[in-house]
Tab-separated table of C-alpha atoms in Angstrom:
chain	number	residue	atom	x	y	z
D	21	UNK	CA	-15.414	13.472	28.043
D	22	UNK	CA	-18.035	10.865	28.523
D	23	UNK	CA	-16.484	7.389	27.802
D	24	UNK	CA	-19.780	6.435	25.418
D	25	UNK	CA	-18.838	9.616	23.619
D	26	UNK	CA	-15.274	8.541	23.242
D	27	UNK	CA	-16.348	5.305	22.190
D	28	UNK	CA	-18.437	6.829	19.547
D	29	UNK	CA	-15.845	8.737	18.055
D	30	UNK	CA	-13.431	6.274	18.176
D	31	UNK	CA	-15.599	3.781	15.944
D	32	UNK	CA	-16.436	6.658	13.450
D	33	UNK	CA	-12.630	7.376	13.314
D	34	UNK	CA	-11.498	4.042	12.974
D	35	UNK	CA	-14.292	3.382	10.065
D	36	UNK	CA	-12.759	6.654	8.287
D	37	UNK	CA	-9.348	5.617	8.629
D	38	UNK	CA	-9.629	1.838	7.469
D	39	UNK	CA	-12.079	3.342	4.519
D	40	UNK	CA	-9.552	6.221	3.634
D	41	UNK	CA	-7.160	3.463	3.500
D	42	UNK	CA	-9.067	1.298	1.369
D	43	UNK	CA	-10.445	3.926	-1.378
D	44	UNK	CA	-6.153	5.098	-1.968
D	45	UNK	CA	-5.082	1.513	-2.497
D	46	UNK	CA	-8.235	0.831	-4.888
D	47	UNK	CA	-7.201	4.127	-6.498
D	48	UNK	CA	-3.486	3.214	-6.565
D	49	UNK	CA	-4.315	-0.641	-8.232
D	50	UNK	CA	-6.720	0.940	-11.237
D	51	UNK	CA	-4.255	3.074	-11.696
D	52	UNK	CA	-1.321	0.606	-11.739
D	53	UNK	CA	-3.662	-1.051	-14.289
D	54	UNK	CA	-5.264	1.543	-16.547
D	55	UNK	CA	-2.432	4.266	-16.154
D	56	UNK	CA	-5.348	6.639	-14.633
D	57	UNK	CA	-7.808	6.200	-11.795
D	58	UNK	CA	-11.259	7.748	-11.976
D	59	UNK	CA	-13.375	6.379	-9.227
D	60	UNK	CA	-15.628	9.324	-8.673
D	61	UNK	CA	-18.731	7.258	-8.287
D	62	UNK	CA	-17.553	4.984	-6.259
D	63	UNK	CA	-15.591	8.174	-3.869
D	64	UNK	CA	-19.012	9.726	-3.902
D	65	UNK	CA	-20.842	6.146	-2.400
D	66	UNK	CA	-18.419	6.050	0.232
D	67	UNK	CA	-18.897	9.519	1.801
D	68	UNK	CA	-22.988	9.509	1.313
D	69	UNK	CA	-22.551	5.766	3.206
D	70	UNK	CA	-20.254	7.016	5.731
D	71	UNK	CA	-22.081	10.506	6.514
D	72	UNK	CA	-25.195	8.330	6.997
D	73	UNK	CA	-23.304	6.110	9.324
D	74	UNK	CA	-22.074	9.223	11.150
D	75	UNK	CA	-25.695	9.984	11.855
D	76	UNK	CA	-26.741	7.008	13.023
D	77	UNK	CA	-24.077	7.079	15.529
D	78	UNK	CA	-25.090	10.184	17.341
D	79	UNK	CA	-28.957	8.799	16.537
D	80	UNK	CA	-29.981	9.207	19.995
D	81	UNK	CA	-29.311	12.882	19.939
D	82	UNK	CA	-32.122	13.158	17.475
D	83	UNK	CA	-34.235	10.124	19.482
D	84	UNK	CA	-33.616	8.099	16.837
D	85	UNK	CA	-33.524	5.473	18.897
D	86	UNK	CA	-36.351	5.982	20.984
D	87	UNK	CA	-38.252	6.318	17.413
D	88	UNK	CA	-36.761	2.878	16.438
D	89	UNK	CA	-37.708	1.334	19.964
D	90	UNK	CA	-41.351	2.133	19.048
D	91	UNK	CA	-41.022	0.210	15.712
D	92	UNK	CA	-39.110	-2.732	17.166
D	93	UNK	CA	-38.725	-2.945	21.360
D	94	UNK	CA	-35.084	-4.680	20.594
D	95	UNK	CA	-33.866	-2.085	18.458
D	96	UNK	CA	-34.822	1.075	21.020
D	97	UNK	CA	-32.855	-1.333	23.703
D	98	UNK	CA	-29.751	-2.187	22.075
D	99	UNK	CA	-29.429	0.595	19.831
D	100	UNK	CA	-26.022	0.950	20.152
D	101	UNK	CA	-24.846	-2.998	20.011
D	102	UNK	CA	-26.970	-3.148	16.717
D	103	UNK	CA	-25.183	-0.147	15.217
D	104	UNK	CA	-21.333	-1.159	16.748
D	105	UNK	CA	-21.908	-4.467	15.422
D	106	UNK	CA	-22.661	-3.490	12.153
D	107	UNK	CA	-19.463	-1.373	12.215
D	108	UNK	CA	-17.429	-4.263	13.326
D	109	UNK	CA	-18.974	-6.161	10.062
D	110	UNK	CA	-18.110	-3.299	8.117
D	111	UNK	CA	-14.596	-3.548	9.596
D	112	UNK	CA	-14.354	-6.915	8.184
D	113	UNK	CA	-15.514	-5.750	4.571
D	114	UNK	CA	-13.200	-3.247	4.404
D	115	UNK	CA	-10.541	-4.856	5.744
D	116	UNK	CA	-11.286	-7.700	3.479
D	117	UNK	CA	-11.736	-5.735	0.671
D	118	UNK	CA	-7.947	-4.080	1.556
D	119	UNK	CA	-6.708	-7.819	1.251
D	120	UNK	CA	-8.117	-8.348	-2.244
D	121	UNK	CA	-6.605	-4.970	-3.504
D	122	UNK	CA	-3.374	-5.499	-2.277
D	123	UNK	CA	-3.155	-9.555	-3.380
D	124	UNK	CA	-3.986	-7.761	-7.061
D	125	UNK	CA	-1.139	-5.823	-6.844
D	126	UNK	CA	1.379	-8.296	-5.674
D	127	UNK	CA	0.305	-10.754	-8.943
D	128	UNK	CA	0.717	-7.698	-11.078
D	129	UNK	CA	4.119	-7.235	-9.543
D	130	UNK	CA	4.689	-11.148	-9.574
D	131	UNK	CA	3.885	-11.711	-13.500
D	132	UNK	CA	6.204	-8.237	-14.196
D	133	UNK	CA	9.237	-9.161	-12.353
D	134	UNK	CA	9.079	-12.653	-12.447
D	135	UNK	CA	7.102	-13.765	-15.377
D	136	UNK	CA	4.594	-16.303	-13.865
D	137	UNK	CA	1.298	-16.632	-15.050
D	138	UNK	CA	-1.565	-14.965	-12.724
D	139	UNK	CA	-2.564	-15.965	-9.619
D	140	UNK	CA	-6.422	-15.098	-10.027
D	141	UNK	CA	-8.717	-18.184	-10.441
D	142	UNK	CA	-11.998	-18.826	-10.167
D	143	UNK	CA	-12.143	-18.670	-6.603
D	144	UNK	CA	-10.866	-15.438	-6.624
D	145	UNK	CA	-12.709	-13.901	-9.299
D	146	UNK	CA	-16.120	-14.613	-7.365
D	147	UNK	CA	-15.026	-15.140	-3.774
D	148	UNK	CA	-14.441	-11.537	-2.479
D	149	UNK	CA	-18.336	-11.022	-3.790
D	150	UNK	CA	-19.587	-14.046	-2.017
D	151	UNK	CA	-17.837	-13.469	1.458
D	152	UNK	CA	-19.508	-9.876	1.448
D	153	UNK	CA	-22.832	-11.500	0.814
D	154	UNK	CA	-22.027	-14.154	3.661
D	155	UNK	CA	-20.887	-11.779	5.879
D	156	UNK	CA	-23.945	-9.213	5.870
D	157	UNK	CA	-26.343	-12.012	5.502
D	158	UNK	CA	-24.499	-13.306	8.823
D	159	UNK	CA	-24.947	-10.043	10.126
D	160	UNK	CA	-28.674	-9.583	9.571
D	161	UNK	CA	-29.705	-13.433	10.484
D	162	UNK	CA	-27.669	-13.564	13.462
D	163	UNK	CA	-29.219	-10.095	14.969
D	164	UNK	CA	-32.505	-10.667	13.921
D	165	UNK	CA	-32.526	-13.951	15.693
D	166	UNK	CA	-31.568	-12.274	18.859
D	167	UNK	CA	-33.798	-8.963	18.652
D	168	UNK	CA	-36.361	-11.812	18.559
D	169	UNK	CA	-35.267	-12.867	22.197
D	170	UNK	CA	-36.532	-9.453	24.150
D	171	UNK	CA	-39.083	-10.514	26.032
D	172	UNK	CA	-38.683	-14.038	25.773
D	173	UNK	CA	-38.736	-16.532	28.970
D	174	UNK	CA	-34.931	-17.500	30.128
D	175	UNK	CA	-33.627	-14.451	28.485
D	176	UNK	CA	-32.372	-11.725	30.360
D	177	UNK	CA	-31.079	-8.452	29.006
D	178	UNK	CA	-27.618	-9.533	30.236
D	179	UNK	CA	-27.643	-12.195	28.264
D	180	UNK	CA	-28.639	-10.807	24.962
D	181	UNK	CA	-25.951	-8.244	25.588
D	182	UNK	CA	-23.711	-11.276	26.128
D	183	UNK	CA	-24.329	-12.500	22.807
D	184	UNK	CA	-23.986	-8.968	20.904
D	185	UNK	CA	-20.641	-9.081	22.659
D	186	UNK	CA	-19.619	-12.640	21.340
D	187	UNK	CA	-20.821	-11.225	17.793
D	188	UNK	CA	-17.912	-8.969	17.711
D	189	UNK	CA	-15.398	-11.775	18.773
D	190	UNK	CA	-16.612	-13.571	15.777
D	191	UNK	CA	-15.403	-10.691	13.548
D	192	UNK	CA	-12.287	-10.358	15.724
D	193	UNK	CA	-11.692	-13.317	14.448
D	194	UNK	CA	-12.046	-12.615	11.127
D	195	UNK	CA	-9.753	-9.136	11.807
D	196	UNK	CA	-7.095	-11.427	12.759
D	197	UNK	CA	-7.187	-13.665	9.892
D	198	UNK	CA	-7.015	-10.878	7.520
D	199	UNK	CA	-4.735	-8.577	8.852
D	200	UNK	CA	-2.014	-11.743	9.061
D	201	UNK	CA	-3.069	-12.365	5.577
D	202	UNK	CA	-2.330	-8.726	4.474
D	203	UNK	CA	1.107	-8.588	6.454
D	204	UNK	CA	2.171	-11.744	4.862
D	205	UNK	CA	1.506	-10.308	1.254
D	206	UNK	CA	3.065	-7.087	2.093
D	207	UNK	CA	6.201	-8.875	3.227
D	208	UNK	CA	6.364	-11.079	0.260
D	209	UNK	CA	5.915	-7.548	-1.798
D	210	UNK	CA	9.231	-6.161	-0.268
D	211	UNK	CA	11.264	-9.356	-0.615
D	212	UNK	CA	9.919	-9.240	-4.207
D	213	UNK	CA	10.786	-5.733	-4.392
D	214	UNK	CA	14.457	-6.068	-2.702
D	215	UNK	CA	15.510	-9.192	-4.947
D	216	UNK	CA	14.759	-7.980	-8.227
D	217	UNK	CA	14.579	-4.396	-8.352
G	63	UNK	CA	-30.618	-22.838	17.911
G	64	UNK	CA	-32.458	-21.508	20.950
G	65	UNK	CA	-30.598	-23.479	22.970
G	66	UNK	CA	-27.069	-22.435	21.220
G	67	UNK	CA	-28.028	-18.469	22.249
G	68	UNK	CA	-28.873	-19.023	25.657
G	69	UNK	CA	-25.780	-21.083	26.261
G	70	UNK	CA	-23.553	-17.589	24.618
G	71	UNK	CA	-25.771	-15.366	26.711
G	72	UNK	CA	-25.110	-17.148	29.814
G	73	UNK	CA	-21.639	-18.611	29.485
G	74	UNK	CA	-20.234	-15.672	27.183
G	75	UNK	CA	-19.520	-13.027	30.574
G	76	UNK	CA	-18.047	-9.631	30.876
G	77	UNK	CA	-14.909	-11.920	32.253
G	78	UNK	CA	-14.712	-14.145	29.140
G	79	UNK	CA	-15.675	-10.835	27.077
G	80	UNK	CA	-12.160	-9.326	28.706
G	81	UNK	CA	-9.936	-12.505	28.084
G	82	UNK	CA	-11.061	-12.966	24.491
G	83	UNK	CA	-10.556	-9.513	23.316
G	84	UNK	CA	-7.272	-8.855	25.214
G	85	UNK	CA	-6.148	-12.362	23.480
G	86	UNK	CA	-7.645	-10.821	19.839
G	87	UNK	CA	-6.297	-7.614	20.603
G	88	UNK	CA	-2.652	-8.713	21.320
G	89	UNK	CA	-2.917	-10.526	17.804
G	90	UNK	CA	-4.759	-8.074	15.828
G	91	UNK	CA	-2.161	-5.214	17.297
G	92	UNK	CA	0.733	-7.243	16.303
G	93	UNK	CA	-0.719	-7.812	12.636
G	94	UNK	CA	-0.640	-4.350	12.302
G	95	UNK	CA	2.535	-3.499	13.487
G	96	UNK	CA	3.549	-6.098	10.784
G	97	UNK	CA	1.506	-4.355	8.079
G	98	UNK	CA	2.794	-1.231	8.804
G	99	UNK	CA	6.330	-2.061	9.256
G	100	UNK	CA	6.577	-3.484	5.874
G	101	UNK	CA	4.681	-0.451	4.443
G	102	UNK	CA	7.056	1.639	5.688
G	103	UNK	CA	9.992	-0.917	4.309
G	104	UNK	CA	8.735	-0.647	1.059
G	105	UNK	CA	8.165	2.774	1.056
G	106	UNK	CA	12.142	3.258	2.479
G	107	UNK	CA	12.883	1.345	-0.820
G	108	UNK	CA	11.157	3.508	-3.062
G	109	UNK	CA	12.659	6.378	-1.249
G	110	UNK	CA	15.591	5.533	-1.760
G	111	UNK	CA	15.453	5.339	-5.328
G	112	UNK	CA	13.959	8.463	-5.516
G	113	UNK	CA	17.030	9.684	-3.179
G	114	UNK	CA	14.063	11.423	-0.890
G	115	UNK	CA	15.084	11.988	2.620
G	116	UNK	CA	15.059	8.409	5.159
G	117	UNK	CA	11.970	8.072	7.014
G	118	UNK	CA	12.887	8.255	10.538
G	119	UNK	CA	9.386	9.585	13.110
G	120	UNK	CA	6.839	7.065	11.672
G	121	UNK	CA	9.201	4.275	12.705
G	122	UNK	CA	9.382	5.818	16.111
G	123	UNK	CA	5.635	6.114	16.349
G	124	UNK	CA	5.349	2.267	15.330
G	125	UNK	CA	8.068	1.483	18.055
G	126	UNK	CA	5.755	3.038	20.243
G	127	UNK	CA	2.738	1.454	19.416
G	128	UNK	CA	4.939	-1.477	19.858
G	129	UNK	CA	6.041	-0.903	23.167
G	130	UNK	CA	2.218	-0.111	24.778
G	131	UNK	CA	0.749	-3.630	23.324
G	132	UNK	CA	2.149	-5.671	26.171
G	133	UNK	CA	0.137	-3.071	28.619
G	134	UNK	CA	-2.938	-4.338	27.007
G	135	UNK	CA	-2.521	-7.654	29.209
G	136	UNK	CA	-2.722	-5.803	32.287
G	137	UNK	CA	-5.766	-4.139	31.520
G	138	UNK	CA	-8.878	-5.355	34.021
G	139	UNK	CA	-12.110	-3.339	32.383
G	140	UNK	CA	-13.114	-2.467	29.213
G	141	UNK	CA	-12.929	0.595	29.648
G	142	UNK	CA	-9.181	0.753	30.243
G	143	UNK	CA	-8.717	-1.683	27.332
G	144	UNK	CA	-10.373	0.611	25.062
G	145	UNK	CA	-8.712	3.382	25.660
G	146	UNK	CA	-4.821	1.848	25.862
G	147	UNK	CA	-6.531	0.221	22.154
G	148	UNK	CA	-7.579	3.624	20.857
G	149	UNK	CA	-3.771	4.902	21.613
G	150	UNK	CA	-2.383	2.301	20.184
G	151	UNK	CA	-4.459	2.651	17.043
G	152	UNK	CA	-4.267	6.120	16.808
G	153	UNK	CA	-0.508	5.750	16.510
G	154	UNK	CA	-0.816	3.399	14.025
G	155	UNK	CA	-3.159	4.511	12.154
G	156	UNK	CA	-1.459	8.070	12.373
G	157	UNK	CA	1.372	6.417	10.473
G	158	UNK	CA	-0.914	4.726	7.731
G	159	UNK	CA	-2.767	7.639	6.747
G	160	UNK	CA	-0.143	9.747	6.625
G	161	UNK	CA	2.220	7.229	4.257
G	162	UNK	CA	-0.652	6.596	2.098
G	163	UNK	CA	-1.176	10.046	1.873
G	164	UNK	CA	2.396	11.043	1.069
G	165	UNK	CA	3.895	7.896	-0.462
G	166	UNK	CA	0.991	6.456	-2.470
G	167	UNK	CA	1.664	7.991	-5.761
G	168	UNK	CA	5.834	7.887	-6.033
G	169	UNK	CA	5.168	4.354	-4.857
G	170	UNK	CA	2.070	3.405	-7.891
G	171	UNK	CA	4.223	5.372	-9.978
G	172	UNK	CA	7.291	2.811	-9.192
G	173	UNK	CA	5.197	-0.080	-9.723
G	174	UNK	CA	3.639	1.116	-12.768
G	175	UNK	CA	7.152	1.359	-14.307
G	176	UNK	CA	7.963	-2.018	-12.977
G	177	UNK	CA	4.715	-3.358	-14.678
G	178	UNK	CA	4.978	-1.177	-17.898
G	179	UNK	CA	8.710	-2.207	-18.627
G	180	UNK	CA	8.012	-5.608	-17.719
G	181	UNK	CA	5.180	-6.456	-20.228
């Protein structure tokens, strides 16, 4: 198998998995709340959005790219970084959007067992919605900007390709952060768990 | 901010591309096994109460996700860091998808009561 190939399938896996992931513990906290969980609409979003993604991924058997590179020169050359960018960003979304599900469940469990007040402030209440809007703004500034570079004196290929690659380090970053922040919640879940139930 | 770019594209090489993600890498692998370790602890505990059988092969697949991360140091391409990643994920993510599938709703169920009887 074609390492591209693998690569491809890899980052559609890994955007199934972390999404799977993420629409059971959304299900799990509505229904921890409500008693029932009907998120149809949203189940139905997710699998348009990801079949589309799909697509895009194996564009270039359908020259999809090529058709692109006509449009915009920097989007038929780095096809690929665009699109596995925009995965990594989507990484980060769902990732974050993991974190907030799973922080709402540990206050629920907190104010059950041991009667404090909630957790959720302001900055909670409108900070998930403002980090998404940061983070795909990011996203669409920060490529723009360097699709604008092809062509341009002092800029070789290499080094646009160099700074698609430091793109994803930036969400790596981000990975990190979160996926500490959701193993320290989870542990303070089973301590919670072990000492009063 | 012209300046900024051209200073990534030039400085930011396939060499400082390798470092940085086997440095990431190491940390974002260990997060996970962290994540998933506890999942697995909590659903034990809920297990338990529901006197269901121990869970015994997804710890053994995390152990051995475990025990390939420090490989990921000696990796010298992409390539090979990609796929000794992908293993490693798949393991992991093996184990995820399968407890979510299979423990999600004894373990919302056990929280519900928690929440319920706790109101």
């Amino acid at each position: 198998m074609r390492i591209s190939l693998f690569i491809k399938i890899m980052g559609i896996f890994w955007l199934f998995a972390e999404g799977l992931v993420m629409v059971y513990i959304r299900k799990g906290f509505i229904f921890l709340r409500k008693g029932e969980s009907q998120q149809k609409a949203f189940v139905f979003f997710c699998i348009t959005f990801f079949i589309v993604l799909v697509c895009l991924n194996f564009g270039e058997k359908i020259n999809f790219d090529r058709y692109l590179g006509y449009k915009n020169k920097s989007l038929g050359y780095f096809y690929y970084s665009y699109l596995w960018n925009f995965f990594c960003t989507l990484w980060v979304a769902i990732e974050a959007a993991i974190v907030i599900y799973v922080f709402k469940i540990y206050n629920l469990l907190r104010i059950a067992l041991e009667k404090k007040k909630p957790i959720l402030n302001i900055t909670l209440l409108f900070g998930p919605g403002i980090f998404f809007i940061f983070l795909f703004l990011f996203y669409v500034v920060y490529h723009s900007y360097l699709g604008s570079f092809v062509d341009m004196d002092g800029y070789t290929h290499r080094n646009i390709q160099n700074a698609f690659n430091f793109y994803i380090k930036i969400c790596g970053m981000f990975w990190i952060l979160i996926e500490w922040v959701v193993g320290l919640i989870g542990l303070k879940i089973f301590f919670l768990l072990k000492k009063k139930v | 901010m012209d300046i900024v770019f051209l200073e990534i594209g030039k400085s930011f090489s396939t060499e400082a591309y390798i470092l940085t993600t086997k440095v990431q890498g190491i940390l974002w692998s260990i997060s996970d096994i962290i994540i998933i370790y506890f999942v697995l602890k909590i659903a034990s505990l809920i297990r338990e109460k529901n006197r269901k059988k121990k869970i015994l092969f997804r710890y053994i697949f995390l152990l051995l996700s475990a025990l390939l991360v420090p490989f990921l140091v000696f990796t010298s391409t992409p390539k090979q860091f990609f796929i000794l990643e992908s293993v490693i994920f798949g393991l992991q993510f093996s184990v995820l998808i399968y407890s979510v599938f299979t423990e999600i709703k004894d373990t919302m169920s056990f929280f519900r009561k928690i929440v319920v009887d706790n109101v």
